[in-house]
């Protein structure tokens, strides 16, 4: 939208207003910046406390290997929570998929690529089963997935006879493999650095593309120096992280599980922000009745979101089994709690309608580095659980309290503004849904009252 002389926002330029544009300027971007700031503070504290061990290449590789499957679960869980649902079965689904994949290779002589396809098919089938009960029958997702947690946990123990089933070494590549070394006389992993350069290049191209689009549409653009600072900081962080991963102990580099995670983050960020299906998720989660009256087939969205969650749980289960080189009866215990905590720490609203994939990943990294840092300083498992619980309670409690005061988030405390939620929602948080000429045959307003 072009600026006008009567628009107060348009008149407010320069100084702090320009600095805010480094983070996008919107409330959603600022909320994510607050979460990102918390992550940076935690890393710096433990980097000092552990005498530099936190950001050592070996420890960073361990963090990615140990938490990649939780972060993958968080990608699907944020979509479920945006819809106003919850999925308590992801840990059991991951364990159930893991034992089937392990059995298929160890006893049914499946080659590992075929076993991976079997695991994804199992995830699709489980997701369709749970999606049917939620979307068609209308059973609350909490009950459906609570039943699923029991069913698939029991299924894991029934199929595996409560024993450990090993997997072939080549299957371990997806959970414990690294980018290969090239035959070049350099003391770092070339492919990892190349990946970092590609990431930094994408940041630069994306900013240039954004400014061109803004100029073509006649909308406000941040000053050039703001774009330069943002690009320099983000590209510098990516290249520095790539250098740390590339200079680890011989034989290691950026993990394959991390590459799978990055691909999924890019894919689902695009889906949730740039596709009609993604906007339907936010629309239904924000106001189901309004979305339905606008033509959104909410039951269809419910079905695919629940199915997608189970597919991602299957992927996470296979990565974990590959890293552990075996599937066991205790796999997946408590994963759903870590995934849900990551999503809420990442800024998702308990009432649904608000949340982002990137925010959930940052929230998951907060939990990962907090857990990792406490372990490095020798804290016991009991202390780790207590602190993680307090962090979750503090993050959600302060945000809920802040909203109750009439502010959109905890960042409202900083800005001192009092705006209604409708006024402060960004397009990402409250996307518009264009009405269609077709009636919504999958949902009826009278049905919504029983949910």
PDB file of N, CA and C in Angstrom, residues 348-350 392-414 416-418:
ATOM      1  N   UNK A 348       3.712 -19.831  19.520  1.00  0.00           N
ATOM      2  CA  UNK A 348       2.366 -20.240  19.113  1.00  0.00           C
ATOM      3  C   UNK A 348       1.369 -19.909  20.229  1.00  0.00           C
ATOM      4  N   UNK A 349       0.126 -19.608  19.816  1.00  0.00           N
ATOM      5  CA  UNK A 349      -0.913 -19.279  20.778  1.00  0.00           C
ATOM      6  C   UNK A 349      -1.626 -20.538  21.238  1.00  0.00           C
ATOM      7  N   UNK A 350      -1.934 -20.597  22.532  1.00  0.00           N
ATOM      8  CA  UNK A 350      -2.645 -21.757  23.067  1.00  0.00           C
ATOM      9  C   UNK A 350      -4.021 -21.900  22.427  1.00  0.00           C
ATOM     10  N   UNK A 392       9.258 -23.396  30.117  1.00  0.00           N
ATOM     11  CA  UNK A 392       8.008 -23.500  29.355  1.00  0.00           C
ATOM     12  C   UNK A 392       6.894 -22.713  30.036  1.00  0.00           C
ATOM     13  N   UNK A 393       6.772 -22.896  31.356  1.00  0.00           N
ATOM     14  CA  UNK A 393       5.717 -22.199  32.094  1.00  0.00           C
ATOM     15  C   UNK A 393       5.916 -20.693  32.036  1.00  0.00           C
ATOM     16  N   UNK A 394       7.162 -20.248  32.168  1.00  0.00           N
ATOM     17  CA  UNK A 394       7.462 -18.812  32.142  1.00  0.00           C
ATOM     18  C   UNK A 394       7.162 -18.224  30.765  1.00  0.00           C
ATOM     19  N   UNK A 395       7.589 -18.937  29.706  1.00  0.00           N
ATOM     20  CA  UNK A 395       7.400 -18.413  28.344  1.00  0.00           C
ATOM     21  C   UNK A 395       5.918 -18.251  28.014  1.00  0.00           C
ATOM     22  N   UNK A 396       5.132 -19.276  28.309  1.00  0.00           N
ATOM     23  CA  UNK A 396       3.707 -19.214  27.980  1.00  0.00           C
ATOM     24  C   UNK A 396       2.969 -18.300  28.952  1.00  0.00           C
ATOM     25  N   UNK A 397       3.300 -18.386  30.245  1.00  0.00           N
ATOM     26  CA  UNK A 397       2.596 -17.595  31.253  1.00  0.00           C
ATOM     27  C   UNK A 397       2.761 -16.102  31.052  1.00  0.00           C
ATOM     28  N   UNK A 398       3.982 -15.647  30.786  1.00  0.00           N
ATOM     29  CA  UNK A 398       4.215 -14.215  30.593  1.00  0.00           C
ATOM     30  C   UNK A 398       3.505 -13.727  29.340  1.00  0.00           C
ATOM     31  N   UNK A 399       3.525 -14.545  28.275  1.00  0.00           N
ATOM     32  CA  UNK A 399       2.871 -14.127  27.039  1.00  0.00           C
ATOM     33  C   UNK A 399       1.357 -14.033  27.223  1.00  0.00           C
ATOM     34  N   UNK A 400       0.768 -15.028  27.936  1.00  0.00           N
ATOM     35  CA  UNK A 400      -0.676 -14.990  28.193  1.00  0.00           C
ATOM     36  C   UNK A 400      -1.034 -13.794  29.057  1.00  0.00           C
ATOM     37  N   UNK A 401      -0.243 -13.537  30.082  1.00  0.00           N
ATOM     38  CA  UNK A 401      -0.503 -12.388  30.955  1.00  0.00           C
ATOM     39  C   UNK A 401      -0.410 -11.085  30.179  1.00  0.00           C
ATOM     40  N   UNK A 402       0.597 -10.996  29.290  1.00  0.00           N
ATOM     41  CA  UNK A 402       0.764  -9.786  28.496  1.00  0.00           C
ATOM     42  C   UNK A 402      -0.431  -9.540  27.611  1.00  0.00           C
ATOM     43  N   UNK A 403      -0.933 -10.625  26.973  1.00  0.00           N
ATOM     44  CA  UNK A 403      -2.109 -10.471  26.111  1.00  0.00           C
ATOM     45  C   UNK A 403      -3.328 -10.066  26.923  1.00  0.00           C
ATOM     46  N   UNK A 404      -3.430 -10.562  28.159  1.00  0.00           N
ATOM     47  CA  UNK A 404      -4.576 -10.224  29.001  1.00  0.00           C
ATOM     48  C   UNK A 404      -4.590  -8.743  29.352  1.00  0.00           C
ATOM     49  N   UNK A 405      -3.419  -8.121  29.315  1.00  0.00           N
ATOM     50  CA  UNK A 405      -3.354  -6.689  29.586  1.00  0.00           C
ATOM     51  C   UNK A 405      -3.742  -5.852  28.380  1.00  0.00           C
ATOM     52  N   UNK A 406      -4.075  -6.535  27.271  1.00  0.00           N
ATOM     53  CA  UNK A 406      -4.469  -5.786  26.086  1.00  0.00           C
ATOM     54  C   UNK A 406      -3.368  -5.608  25.081  1.00  0.00           C
ATOM     55  N   UNK A 407      -2.229  -6.239  25.330  1.00  0.00           N
ATOM     56  CA  UNK A 407      -1.113  -6.131  24.399  1.00  0.00           C
ATOM     57  C   UNK A 407      -1.031  -7.411  23.583  1.00  0.00           C
ATOM     58  N   UNK A 408      -0.495  -7.318  22.374  1.00  0.00           N
ATOM     59  CA  UNK A 408      -0.473  -8.491  21.510  1.00  0.00           C
ATOM     60  C   UNK A 408       0.489  -9.562  21.969  1.00  0.00           C
ATOM     61  N   UNK A 409       1.523  -9.231  22.704  1.00  0.00           N
ATOM     62  CA  UNK A 409       2.500 -10.223  23.142  1.00  0.00           C
ATOM     63  C   UNK A 409       3.376  -9.594  24.201  1.00  0.00           C
ATOM     64  N   UNK A 410       4.356 -10.352  24.653  1.00  0.00           N
ATOM     65  CA  UNK A 410       5.286  -9.820  25.648  1.00  0.00           C
ATOM     66  C   UNK A 410       6.014  -8.600  25.137  1.00  0.00           C
ATOM     67  N   UNK A 411       6.190  -8.519  23.823  1.00  0.00           N
ATOM     68  CA  UNK A 411       6.876  -7.373  23.258  1.00  0.00           C
ATOM     69  C   UNK A 411       6.069  -6.098  23.412  1.00  0.00           C
ATOM     70  N   UNK A 412       4.768  -6.243  23.701  1.00  0.00           N
ATOM     71  CA  UNK A 412       3.981  -5.060  23.977  1.00  0.00           C
ATOM     72  C   UNK A 412       4.488  -4.341  25.208  1.00  0.00           C
ATOM     73  N   UNK A 413       5.098  -5.077  26.129  1.00  0.00           N
ATOM     74  CA  UNK A 413       5.672  -4.460  27.314  1.00  0.00           C
ATOM     75  C   UNK A 413       6.792  -3.504  26.935  1.00  0.00           C
ATOM     76  N   UNK A 414       7.513  -3.838  25.881  1.00  0.00           N
ATOM     77  CA  UNK A 414       8.628  -3.002  25.467  1.00  0.00           C
ATOM     78  C   UNK A 414       8.131  -1.756  24.735  1.00  0.00           C
ATOM     79  N   UNK A 416       5.073  -0.462  24.828  1.00  0.00           N
ATOM     80  CA  UNK A 416       4.152   0.376  25.562  1.00  0.00           C
ATOM     81  C   UNK A 416       2.887   0.706  24.818  1.00  0.00           C
ATOM     82  N   UNK A 417       2.587  -0.033  23.768  1.00  0.00           N
ATOM     83  CA  UNK A 417       1.415   0.256  22.961  1.00  0.00           C
ATOM     84  C   UNK A 417       0.239  -0.578  23.414  1.00  0.00           C
ATOM     85  N   UNK A 418      -0.936  -0.052  23.199  1.00  0.00           N
ATOM     86  CA  UNK A 418      -2.165  -0.776  23.468  1.00  0.00           C
ATOM     87  C   UNK A 418      -2.970  -0.802  22.184  1.00  0.00           C
TER      88      UNK A 418
END
